[in-house]
Tab-separated table of C-alpha atoms in Angstrom:
chain	number	residue	atom	x	y	z
A	1	MET	CA	127.717	68.289	14.807
A	2	THR	CA	130.976	67.547	16.587
A	3	GLU	CA	131.844	66.878	20.214
A	4	GLU	CA	133.513	70.286	20.479
A	5	ARG	CA	130.469	72.022	18.970
A	6	ILE	CA	128.070	70.356	21.424
A	7	LEU	CA	130.244	71.245	24.432
A	8	GLN	CA	130.616	74.823	23.205
A	9	MET	CA	126.836	75.252	22.899
A	10	LEU	CA	126.395	73.780	26.385
A	11	ASP	CA	128.932	76.224	27.845
A	12	GLU	CA	127.211	79.124	26.078
A	13	ARG	CA	123.829	77.818	27.321
A	14	LYS	CA	122.403	77.754	23.795
A	15	PHE	CA	120.029	74.961	24.750
A	16	LYS	CA	117.267	75.783	22.275
A	17	GLU	CA	119.674	75.892	19.319
A	18	LEU	CA	121.391	72.698	20.473
A	19	LYS	CA	118.047	70.896	20.809
A	20	GLU	CA	117.144	71.834	17.225
A	21	GLU	CA	120.560	70.756	15.954
A	22	LEU	CA	120.305	67.394	17.692
A	23	GLU	CA	116.791	66.754	16.365
A	24	ASN	CA	117.611	67.701	12.765
A	25	ASN	CA	121.245	66.705	12.260
A	26	MET	CA	122.078	63.747	14.521
A	27	TYR	CA	121.348	60.032	14.469
A	28	PRO	CA	121.170	58.327	17.911
A	29	VAL	CA	124.120	56.015	17.156
A	30	ASP	CA	126.317	58.969	16.135
A	31	LEU	CA	125.324	60.993	19.175
A	32	ALA	CA	126.143	58.072	21.496
A	33	GLU	CA	129.634	57.876	19.964
A	34	LEU	CA	130.190	61.632	20.316
A	35	MET	CA	129.315	61.596	24.017
A	36	GLU	CA	131.737	58.807	25.024
A	37	ASP	CA	134.080	61.234	26.830
A	38	PHE	CA	131.383	63.489	28.344
A	39	THR	CA	131.149	63.984	32.088
A	40	GLN	CA	127.974	62.913	33.863
A	41	LYS	CA	126.723	66.508	33.992
A	42	GLN	CA	127.301	67.057	30.263
A	43	LEU	CA	125.724	63.698	29.431
A	44	VAL	CA	122.586	64.431	31.436
A	45	MET	CA	122.258	67.962	30.008
A	46	VAL	CA	122.355	66.703	26.412
A	47	PHE	CA	120.080	63.761	27.186
A	48	ARG	CA	117.401	66.051	28.642
A	49	LEU	CA	117.301	68.018	25.391
A	50	LEU	CA	116.309	64.956	23.366
A	51	ALA	CA	112.768	63.942	22.522
A	52	LYS	CA	111.536	60.758	24.246
A	53	GLU	CA	111.984	58.458	21.255
A	54	GLU	CA	115.442	59.808	20.350
A	55	ALA	CA	116.489	59.621	23.999
A	56	ALA	CA	115.509	55.948	24.203
A	57	GLU	CA	117.312	55.095	20.956
A	58	THR	CA	120.449	56.953	22.061
A	59	PHE	CA	120.368	55.186	25.437
A	60	ALA	CA	120.203	51.813	23.672
A	61	GLU	CA	123.269	52.712	21.560
A	62	MET	CA	125.458	53.689	24.546
A	63	ASP	CA	128.022	51.377	26.100
A	64	SER	CA	127.449	50.032	29.616
A	65	ASP	CA	129.679	52.602	31.352
A	66	MET	CA	127.869	55.537	29.730
A	67	ARG	CA	124.477	54.076	30.621
A	68	GLU	CA	125.461	53.556	34.240
A	69	MET	CA	126.800	57.113	34.475
A	70	LEU	CA	123.648	58.529	32.876
A	71	ILE	CA	121.286	56.516	35.080
A	72	GLY	CA	123.034	57.944	38.118
A	73	GLY	CA	122.162	61.459	36.958
A	74	LEU	CA	118.526	60.932	35.902
A	75	THR	CA	115.470	61.190	38.082
A	76	ASP	CA	113.092	58.230	38.454
A	77	SER	CA	110.463	59.900	36.250
A	78	GLU	CA	113.013	60.576	33.492
A	79	LEU	CA	114.240	56.998	33.683
A	80	GLU	CA	110.663	55.737	33.481
A	81	GLU	CA	110.089	57.721	30.270
A	82	VAL	CA	113.197	56.197	28.695
A	83	MET	CA	112.196	52.654	29.650
A	84	GLU	CA	108.691	53.173	28.251
A	85	GLU	CA	110.092	54.192	24.855
A	86	MET	CA	112.665	51.391	24.557
A	87	TYR	CA	111.872	48.165	22.744
A	88	LEU	CA	111.826	45.147	25.010
A	89	ASP	CA	114.780	43.339	23.415
A	90	ASP	CA	116.935	46.463	23.803
A	91	THR	CA	115.845	46.726	27.436
A	92	VAL	CA	116.916	43.130	28.080
A	93	ASP	CA	120.298	43.769	26.433
A	94	VAL	CA	120.820	46.779	28.701
A	95	LEU	CA	119.853	44.873	31.847
A	96	GLU	CA	122.229	42.009	31.069
A	97	GLU	CA	125.188	44.422	31.113
A	98	MET	CA	124.263	46.414	34.224
A	99	PRO	CA	125.257	45.840	37.892
A	100	ALA	CA	122.551	44.444	40.182
A	101	ASN	CA	121.811	47.771	41.908
A	102	VAL	CA	121.308	49.512	38.552
A	103	VAL	CA	119.118	46.666	37.273
A	104	ASP	CA	116.876	47.011	40.328
A	105	ARG	CA	116.399	50.707	39.635
A	106	LEU	CA	115.672	50.129	35.941
A	107	LEU	CA	113.108	47.438	36.726
A	108	MET	CA	111.419	49.777	39.196
A	109	ALA	CA	110.984	52.224	36.304
A	110	THR	CA	108.875	49.704	34.322
A	111	ASP	CA	105.288	48.584	34.799
A	112	GLU	CA	104.348	45.146	36.113
A	113	GLU	CA	103.514	43.656	32.700
A	114	THR	CA	106.819	44.790	31.211
A	115	ARG	CA	108.736	43.423	34.198
A	116	GLN	CA	107.127	40.016	33.694
A	117	GLN	CA	108.079	40.041	30.006
A	118	ILE	CA	111.637	41.083	30.842
A	119	ASN	CA	111.989	38.328	33.450
A	120	GLN	CA	110.689	35.788	30.931
A	121	LEU	CA	113.264	36.850	28.326
A	122	LEU	CA	116.075	36.817	30.889
A	123	GLN	CA	115.280	33.185	31.701
A	124	TYR	CA	115.959	31.924	28.176
A	125	PRO	CA	119.361	30.257	27.655
A	126	GLU	CA	122.192	32.564	26.669
A	127	ASP	CA	122.716	32.785	22.881
A	128	SER	CA	119.249	31.314	22.223
A	129	ALA	CA	116.591	32.828	19.963
A	130	GLY	CA	114.450	33.511	23.023
A	131	SER	CA	117.160	35.669	24.587
A	132	VAL	CA	117.287	38.079	21.617
A	133	MET	CA	113.670	38.102	20.456
A	134	ASN	CA	111.213	40.971	20.793
A	135	VAL	CA	107.695	40.325	22.058
A	136	ASP	CA	106.329	43.471	20.395
A	137	TYR	CA	104.747	42.258	17.163
A	138	ILE	CA	101.378	42.649	15.427
A	139	ALA	CA	99.099	39.621	15.652
A	140	LEU	CA	95.993	39.328	13.461
A	141	ARG	CA	93.106	36.828	13.407
A	142	LYS	CA	92.212	34.955	10.248
A	143	GLU	CA	88.566	36.125	10.304
A	144	MET	CA	89.535	39.815	10.352
A	145	THR	CA	89.021	41.830	7.174
A	146	VAL	CA	91.800	43.790	5.515
A	147	ALA	CA	90.103	47.014	6.664
A	148	ASP	CA	90.018	45.795	10.279
A	149	SER	CA	93.674	44.785	10.078
A	150	ILE	CA	94.799	48.159	8.750
A	151	LEU	CA	92.853	49.876	11.521
A	152	LYS	CA	94.561	47.700	14.147
A	153	ILE	CA	97.993	48.501	12.696
A	154	ARG	CA	97.209	52.202	12.967
A	155	GLN	CA	96.128	51.782	16.580
A	156	VAL	CA	99.022	49.696	17.916
A	157	GLY	CA	101.753	49.958	15.284
A	158	LEU	CA	103.515	52.926	16.869
A	159	ASN	CA	104.656	50.774	19.798
A	160	LYS	CA	105.783	47.817	17.712
A	161	GLU	CA	109.353	47.345	16.489
A	162	THR	CA	108.176	46.434	12.977
A	163	ILE	CA	104.813	46.624	11.234
A	164	TYR	CA	105.887	45.440	7.798
A	165	THR	CA	105.133	41.805	8.580
A	166	CYS	CA	102.063	40.821	10.577
A	167	TYR	CA	101.442	37.354	11.998
A	168	VAL	CA	98.185	35.416	12.008
A	169	THR	CA	97.504	33.463	15.183
A	170	GLU	CA	94.696	31.226	16.399
A	171	LYS	CA	94.635	30.604	20.143
A	172	ARG	CA	98.205	31.978	20.127
A	173	LYS	CA	99.343	29.322	17.633
A	174	LEU	CA	101.103	30.660	14.528
A	175	ILE	CA	99.101	29.765	11.408
A	176	GLY	CA	100.136	32.348	8.821
A	177	MET	CA	101.618	35.715	7.981
A	178	VAL	CA	100.814	38.704	5.809
A	179	ASP	CA	102.847	41.790	4.940
A	180	VAL	CA	101.647	45.385	4.869
A	181	LYS	CA	102.153	45.616	1.107
A	182	GLU	CA	99.594	42.843	0.643
A	183	LEU	CA	97.149	44.589	2.964
A	184	LEU	CA	97.458	47.938	1.203
A	185	THR	CA	97.019	46.493	-2.294
A	186	THR	CA	94.116	44.127	-1.559
A	187	SER	CA	90.400	44.750	-1.389
A	188	GLU	CA	89.407	45.887	2.112
A	189	SER	CA	86.524	43.380	2.202
A	190	LYS	CA	88.764	40.324	1.927
A	191	THR	CA	89.563	38.344	5.050
A	192	ILE	CA	93.067	37.678	6.307
A	193	GLU	CA	92.536	33.959	5.771
A	194	GLU	CA	92.120	34.583	2.044
A	195	ILE	CA	95.429	36.410	1.617
A	196	MET	CA	97.704	35.047	4.338
A	197	ASP	CA	100.789	32.996	3.518
A	198	THR	CA	100.828	29.623	5.282
A	199	ASN	CA	104.268	28.588	3.992
A	200	LEU	CA	106.055	29.773	7.106
A	201	LEU	CA	109.644	30.098	8.219
A	202	TYR	CA	110.038	30.142	11.988
A	203	ALA	CA	112.411	29.199	14.808
A	204	HIS	CA	111.989	27.887	18.336
A	205	THR	CA	112.928	29.803	21.463
A	206	THR	CA	115.741	27.363	22.243
A	207	ASP	CA	117.335	27.492	18.763
A	208	ASP	CA	120.811	28.992	18.564
A	209	GLN	CA	120.714	32.729	17.837
A	210	GLU	CA	123.361	32.388	15.112
A	211	GLU	CA	121.205	29.862	13.231
A	212	VAL	CA	118.248	32.256	13.461
A	213	ALA	CA	120.381	35.120	12.125
A	214	GLN	CA	121.532	32.932	9.232
A	215	ILE	CA	117.918	32.112	8.309
A	216	ILE	CA	117.051	35.819	8.275
A	217	SER	CA	120.094	36.537	6.119
A	218	LYS	CA	119.527	33.616	3.739
A	219	TYR	CA	115.875	34.384	3.032
A	220	ASP	CA	116.157	38.217	3.188
A	221	LEU	CA	113.582	38.475	5.972
A	222	ILE	CA	112.660	41.589	7.906
A	223	ALA	CA	111.746	39.452	10.911
A	224	LEU	CA	111.468	35.783	11.851
A	225	PRO	CA	108.678	34.522	14.134
A	226	ILE	CA	109.748	32.640	17.257
A	227	VAL	CA	107.520	29.883	18.681
A	228	ASP	CA	107.627	27.666	21.747
A	229	HIS	CA	107.483	23.858	21.794
A	230	GLU	CA	103.691	24.001	21.360
A	231	MET	CA	103.936	26.204	18.236
A	232	CYS	CA	102.533	29.161	20.152
A	233	MET	CA	104.048	32.421	18.940
A	234	VAL	CA	106.021	34.262	21.594
A	235	GLY	CA	108.038	36.865	19.681
A	236	ILE	CA	110.096	37.856	16.666
A	237	VAL	CA	113.773	38.349	15.873
A	238	THR	CA	114.222	41.348	13.579
A	239	VAL	CA	116.909	41.907	10.965
A	240	ASP	CA	118.739	44.520	13.086
A	241	ASP	CA	118.985	41.994	15.940
A	242	ALA	CA	120.242	39.389	13.450
A	243	MET	CA	122.974	41.752	12.273
A	244	GLU	CA	124.115	42.309	15.863
A	245	VAL	CA	124.173	38.552	16.488
A	246	LEU	CA	126.259	37.895	13.368
A	247	GLU	CA	128.657	40.681	14.352
A	248	GLU	CA	129.054	39.222	17.852
A	249	GLU	CA	129.569	35.692	16.526
A	250	THR	CA	132.094	36.884	13.934
A	251	THR	CA	134.011	38.824	16.586
A	252	GLU	CA	134.019	35.744	18.815
A	253	ASP	CA	135.278	33.505	15.976
A	254	ILE	CA	138.038	35.961	15.060
A	255	SER	CA	139.169	36.076	18.694
A	256	ILE	CA	139.221	32.299	19.015
A	257	MET	CA	141.012	31.906	15.677
A	258	ALA	CA	143.726	34.242	16.965
A	259	GLY	CA	144.079	32.243	20.180
A	260	VAL	CA	142.349	34.849	22.377
A	261	ASN	CA	139.419	34.182	24.715
A	262	PRO	CA	136.411	36.260	23.517
A	263	SER	CA	135.366	39.346	25.467
A	264	ASP	CA	132.277	41.550	25.258
A	265	ASP	CA	134.288	44.659	26.121
A	266	SER	CA	136.052	46.798	23.540
A	267	TYR	CA	139.859	46.818	23.217
A	268	PHE	CA	140.337	49.996	25.295
A	269	GLU	CA	137.696	49.039	27.881
A	270	THR	CA	139.567	45.796	28.607
A	271	SER	CA	142.281	46.147	31.237
A	272	VAL	CA	145.878	45.007	30.696
A	273	LEU	CA	145.338	42.174	33.192
A	274	GLU	CA	142.223	40.992	31.326
A	275	HIS	CA	144.152	41.059	28.036
A	276	VAL	CA	146.857	38.921	29.613
A	277	LYS	CA	144.311	36.448	31.015
A	278	SER	CA	142.570	36.106	27.646
A	279	ARG	CA	145.769	35.501	25.680
A	280	LEU	CA	147.940	33.535	28.078
A	281	PRO	CA	146.172	30.110	28.090
A	282	TRP	CA	146.570	29.531	24.351
A	283	LEU	CA	150.147	30.863	24.354
A	284	LEU	CA	151.088	28.519	27.188
A	285	PHE	CA	149.487	25.565	25.442
A	286	LEU	CA	151.167	26.322	22.113
A	287	MET	CA	154.535	26.943	23.750
A	288	LEU	CA	154.423	23.639	25.614
A	289	SER	CA	153.178	21.765	22.535
A	290	ALA	CA	156.242	23.030	20.644
A	291	THR	CA	158.231	20.743	22.938
A	292	VAL	CA	157.304	17.893	20.590
A	293	THR	CA	158.996	19.716	17.707
A	294	GLN	CA	162.095	20.241	19.835
A	295	MET	CA	162.204	16.531	20.743
A	296	ILE	CA	162.046	15.541	17.066
A	297	MET	CA	164.891	17.897	16.178
A	298	ASN	CA	166.976	16.613	19.098
A	299	HIS	CA	166.492	13.088	17.752
A	300	TYR	CA	168.076	14.141	14.459
A	301	GLU	CA	171.014	16.066	15.936
A	302	SER	CA	173.454	13.750	14.215
A	303	ALA	CA	171.949	14.506	10.817
A	304	LEU	CA	172.176	18.236	11.455
A	305	ALA	CA	175.793	17.828	12.544
A	306	VAL	CA	176.677	16.130	9.235
A	307	MET	CA	174.684	18.564	7.067
A	308	PRO	CA	174.160	21.770	9.089
A	309	GLN	CA	172.656	23.580	6.064
A	310	LEU	CA	169.524	21.433	6.546
A	311	ALA	CA	168.538	23.551	9.566
A	312	GLY	CA	168.282	26.669	7.402
A	313	PHE	CA	165.323	25.257	5.451
A	314	ILE	CA	163.204	24.403	8.505
A	315	PRO	CA	161.630	27.890	9.091
A	316	MET	CA	160.666	28.134	5.403
A	317	LEU	CA	159.059	24.684	5.404
A	318	THR	CA	157.144	25.143	8.674
A	319	GLY	CA	156.041	28.647	7.675
A	320	THR	CA	154.745	27.460	4.300
A	321	GLY	CA	152.933	24.538	5.893
A	322	GLY	CA	151.363	26.727	8.556
A	323	ASN	CA	150.168	29.256	5.994
A	324	CYS	CA	148.642	26.528	3.807
A	325	GLY	CA	146.855	24.989	6.775
A	326	SER	CA	145.531	28.375	7.877
A	327	GLN	CA	144.157	29.088	4.406
A	328	SER	CA	142.220	25.825	4.349
A	329	SER	CA	140.925	26.140	7.916
A	330	THR	CA	139.788	29.731	7.372
A	331	LEU	CA	137.826	28.826	4.239
A	332	VAL	CA	136.242	25.776	5.869
A	333	ILE	CA	135.336	27.673	9.067
A	334	ARG	CA	133.741	30.377	6.945
A	335	GLY	CA	131.845	27.706	4.973
A	336	ILE	CA	130.574	26.129	8.196
A	337	SER	CA	129.503	29.533	9.560
A	338	VAL	CA	127.387	30.409	6.508
A	339	GLY	CA	125.993	26.891	6.120
A	340	GLU	CA	127.838	26.008	2.908
A	341	ILE	CA	129.812	23.099	4.399
A	342	GLU	CA	128.609	20.318	6.712
A	343	PHE	CA	130.317	17.310	8.274
A	344	GLY	CA	128.797	15.108	5.569
A	345	ASP	CA	130.935	16.997	3.039
A	346	LEU	CA	134.169	15.926	4.780
A	347	PHE	CA	135.524	13.631	2.069
A	348	LYS	CA	134.405	15.975	-0.690
A	349	VAL	CA	136.291	18.812	1.007
A	350	ILE	CA	139.391	16.664	1.546
A	351	PHE	CA	139.385	15.554	-2.113
A	352	LYS	CA	139.190	19.176	-3.255
A	353	GLU	CA	141.893	20.384	-0.882
A	354	VAL	CA	144.235	17.563	-1.910
A	355	ARG	CA	143.888	18.599	-5.570
A	356	VAL	CA	144.548	22.203	-4.626
A	357	ALA	CA	147.538	21.124	-2.527
A	358	VAL	CA	149.084	19.105	-5.381
A	359	LEU	CA	148.972	22.053	-7.779
A	360	ILE	CA	150.240	24.539	-5.181
A	361	SER	CA	153.031	22.234	-4.019
A	362	LEU	CA	154.163	21.626	-7.615
A	363	ILE	CA	154.486	25.353	-8.297
A	364	LEU	CA	156.107	26.226	-4.960
A	365	SER	CA	158.546	23.290	-5.122
A	366	VAL	CA	159.754	24.199	-8.616
A	367	VAL	CA	160.158	27.892	-7.741
A	368	ASN	CA	161.932	27.066	-4.479
A	369	GLY	CA	164.231	24.516	-6.179
A	370	ILE	CA	165.312	27.092	-8.744
A	371	ARG	CA	165.906	29.590	-5.911
A	372	ILE	CA	168.095	27.125	-3.988
A	373	ILE	CA	170.303	26.426	-7.015
A	374	ILE	CA	170.580	30.072	-8.124
A	375	MET	CA	171.444	31.289	-4.608
A	376	GLY	CA	173.956	28.454	-4.124
A	377	GLN	CA	172.205	27.047	-1.079
A	378	GLY	CA	172.541	23.462	-2.277
A	379	ASP	CA	172.807	21.087	-5.219
A	380	VAL	CA	170.074	19.411	-7.226
A	381	MET	CA	169.628	16.673	-4.603
A	382	ILE	CA	169.040	19.251	-1.878
A	383	ALA	CA	166.558	21.082	-4.107
A	384	VAL	CA	164.707	17.833	-4.869
A	385	THR	CA	164.669	16.855	-1.188
A	386	ILE	CA	163.284	20.208	-0.087
A	387	GLY	CA	160.757	20.158	-2.928
A	388	LEU	CA	159.531	16.684	-1.979
A	389	THR	CA	159.279	17.696	1.678
A	390	MET	CA	157.363	20.840	0.746
A	391	ALA	CA	154.912	18.848	-1.372
A	392	CYS	CA	154.216	16.422	1.467
A	393	THR	CA	153.963	19.277	3.965
A	394	ILE	CA	151.441	21.213	1.884
A	395	VAL	CA	149.226	18.173	1.334
A	396	ILE	CA	149.295	17.333	5.063
A	397	ALA	CA	148.623	20.955	6.029
A	398	LYS	CA	145.671	21.260	3.647
A	399	VAL	CA	144.123	18.016	4.890
A	400	VAL	CA	144.637	18.919	8.552
A	401	GLY	CA	143.365	22.464	7.963
A	402	CYS	CA	140.103	21.343	6.368
A	403	THR	CA	139.483	18.297	8.568
A	404	LEU	CA	139.886	19.640	12.117
A	405	PRO	CA	137.171	22.351	11.935
A	406	LEU	CA	134.658	19.812	10.585
A	407	LEU	CA	135.545	17.324	13.328
A	408	ALA	CA	135.180	20.080	15.933
A	409	GLU	CA	131.745	20.943	14.542
A	410	LYS	CA	130.747	17.273	14.684
A	411	VAL	CA	131.627	16.869	18.375
A	412	GLY	CA	129.960	20.143	19.344
A	413	LEU	CA	133.008	22.410	19.638
A	414	ASP	CA	133.428	25.815	18.010
A	415	PRO	CA	135.219	25.193	14.659
A	416	ALA	CA	137.173	28.419	15.200
A	417	ILE	CA	139.133	26.631	17.937
A	418	MET	CA	140.807	24.612	15.183
A	419	ALA	CA	142.281	27.700	13.566
A	420	THR	CA	145.695	29.218	12.953
A	421	PRO	CA	147.534	28.643	16.286
A	422	LEU	CA	146.598	24.981	16.788
A	423	ILE	CA	146.865	23.983	13.131
A	424	SER	CA	150.245	25.716	12.790
A	425	THR	CA	151.560	23.733	15.755
A	426	LEU	CA	150.300	20.406	14.387
A	427	VAL	CA	151.660	21.207	10.924
A	428	ASP	CA	155.055	22.137	12.415
A	429	ILE	CA	155.277	18.734	14.085
A	430	SER	CA	154.257	16.963	10.875
A	431	THR	CA	156.661	19.030	8.766
A	432	ILE	CA	159.699	18.336	10.962
A	433	SER	CA	158.883	14.615	11.076
A	434	VAL	CA	158.447	14.342	7.294
A	435	TYR	CA	161.478	16.520	6.571
A	436	PHE	CA	163.961	14.477	8.587
A	437	ALA	CA	162.419	11.204	7.434
A	438	ILE	CA	162.963	12.198	3.785
A	439	VAL	CA	166.423	13.641	4.446
A	440	SER	CA	167.485	10.489	6.294
A	441	ALA	CA	166.272	8.299	3.430
A	442	VAL	CA	167.825	10.384	0.642
A	443	PHE	CA	171.203	11.001	2.252
A	444	SER	CA	171.380	7.817	4.360
A	445	LEU	CA	171.885	9.807	7.580
């Protein structure tokens, strides 16, 4: 199915054929993408052809503008059917993106119990496990038999986000877990207490959502139970939610590393003014910080006047230093994100980066020295001076690049802040200072 095909069938009023095509040949996420440019009338017409479950899944996959447009065209009863079919965590995600008047209408389309659950989830801190968890899970009692448990799954499983892992609770406290595979391959007369796993992985409602996603990824879990401060189970975070969290966090880190304030909107949904506002602060800061580099160069004007060819090597040295620092910072930030590197590894990381820097600087200095002589840009002394400066620059850049993200992590800042723009500026200042210090010493300027 294509956008043109759907619109053609709507124009020709082939609603029965279109309904069959949508049910048999379209995934909700693909359909949501196809309908991005539909008018409200077209959107509503297609939406009314979908079965309840597919309609709810498609609604959850839409962006906020599409949802708002669609809600404006649906009746209260249609909206109520959609809300009934949606999982609670998806409902909360939708509500967080909607204007107040739309939120009021959506909440009116839910029952009292669901509204209470939604309000509870909305009260959890942003980016916490509680804010992304789902309260629809299967809870079993330890005295239940396997046969009783399977019967319960059949009765309530249709409305749960996942049935593959069931949780054993006692007075709401989490005491164990059992998966469906174990239930289906065990004697029906056994009790849950006999087969449940008490070696549990869990997270608290106030834990950071990224840490929860990393646990799910590390241990290949389908879902992770979420408990409150009293160890009472309140929900689960499923693997699909974890993937969304990791995608959001990665997008945020990439934005910060590029010197852009993160935004939840897509590139085209963000206005020109918003793009300017998100980029300008870092650019202003970096531009003004470059004043230090200018001051250093002004201090050595006399040296440049005596040997003007020295100025020609500055862009190459600062560029090499910036690139080396960016490499180190990127690897360390990635290591912090996936839990490979901690602040306690600081000196181990520095020792490794220094060894890497020595080898890299040796190779680059030799190659660059040969280039200078072959191209007639200077004599052996110039080549040695530039090579020595490059070696010092690379070592400094590597140390700065691996140290700043770890220090940021230690003081509670996002390590991505200490990425390419800031490190490049600091390395530029260090490079210019080292370069003119070495030049002044070698040539007595």
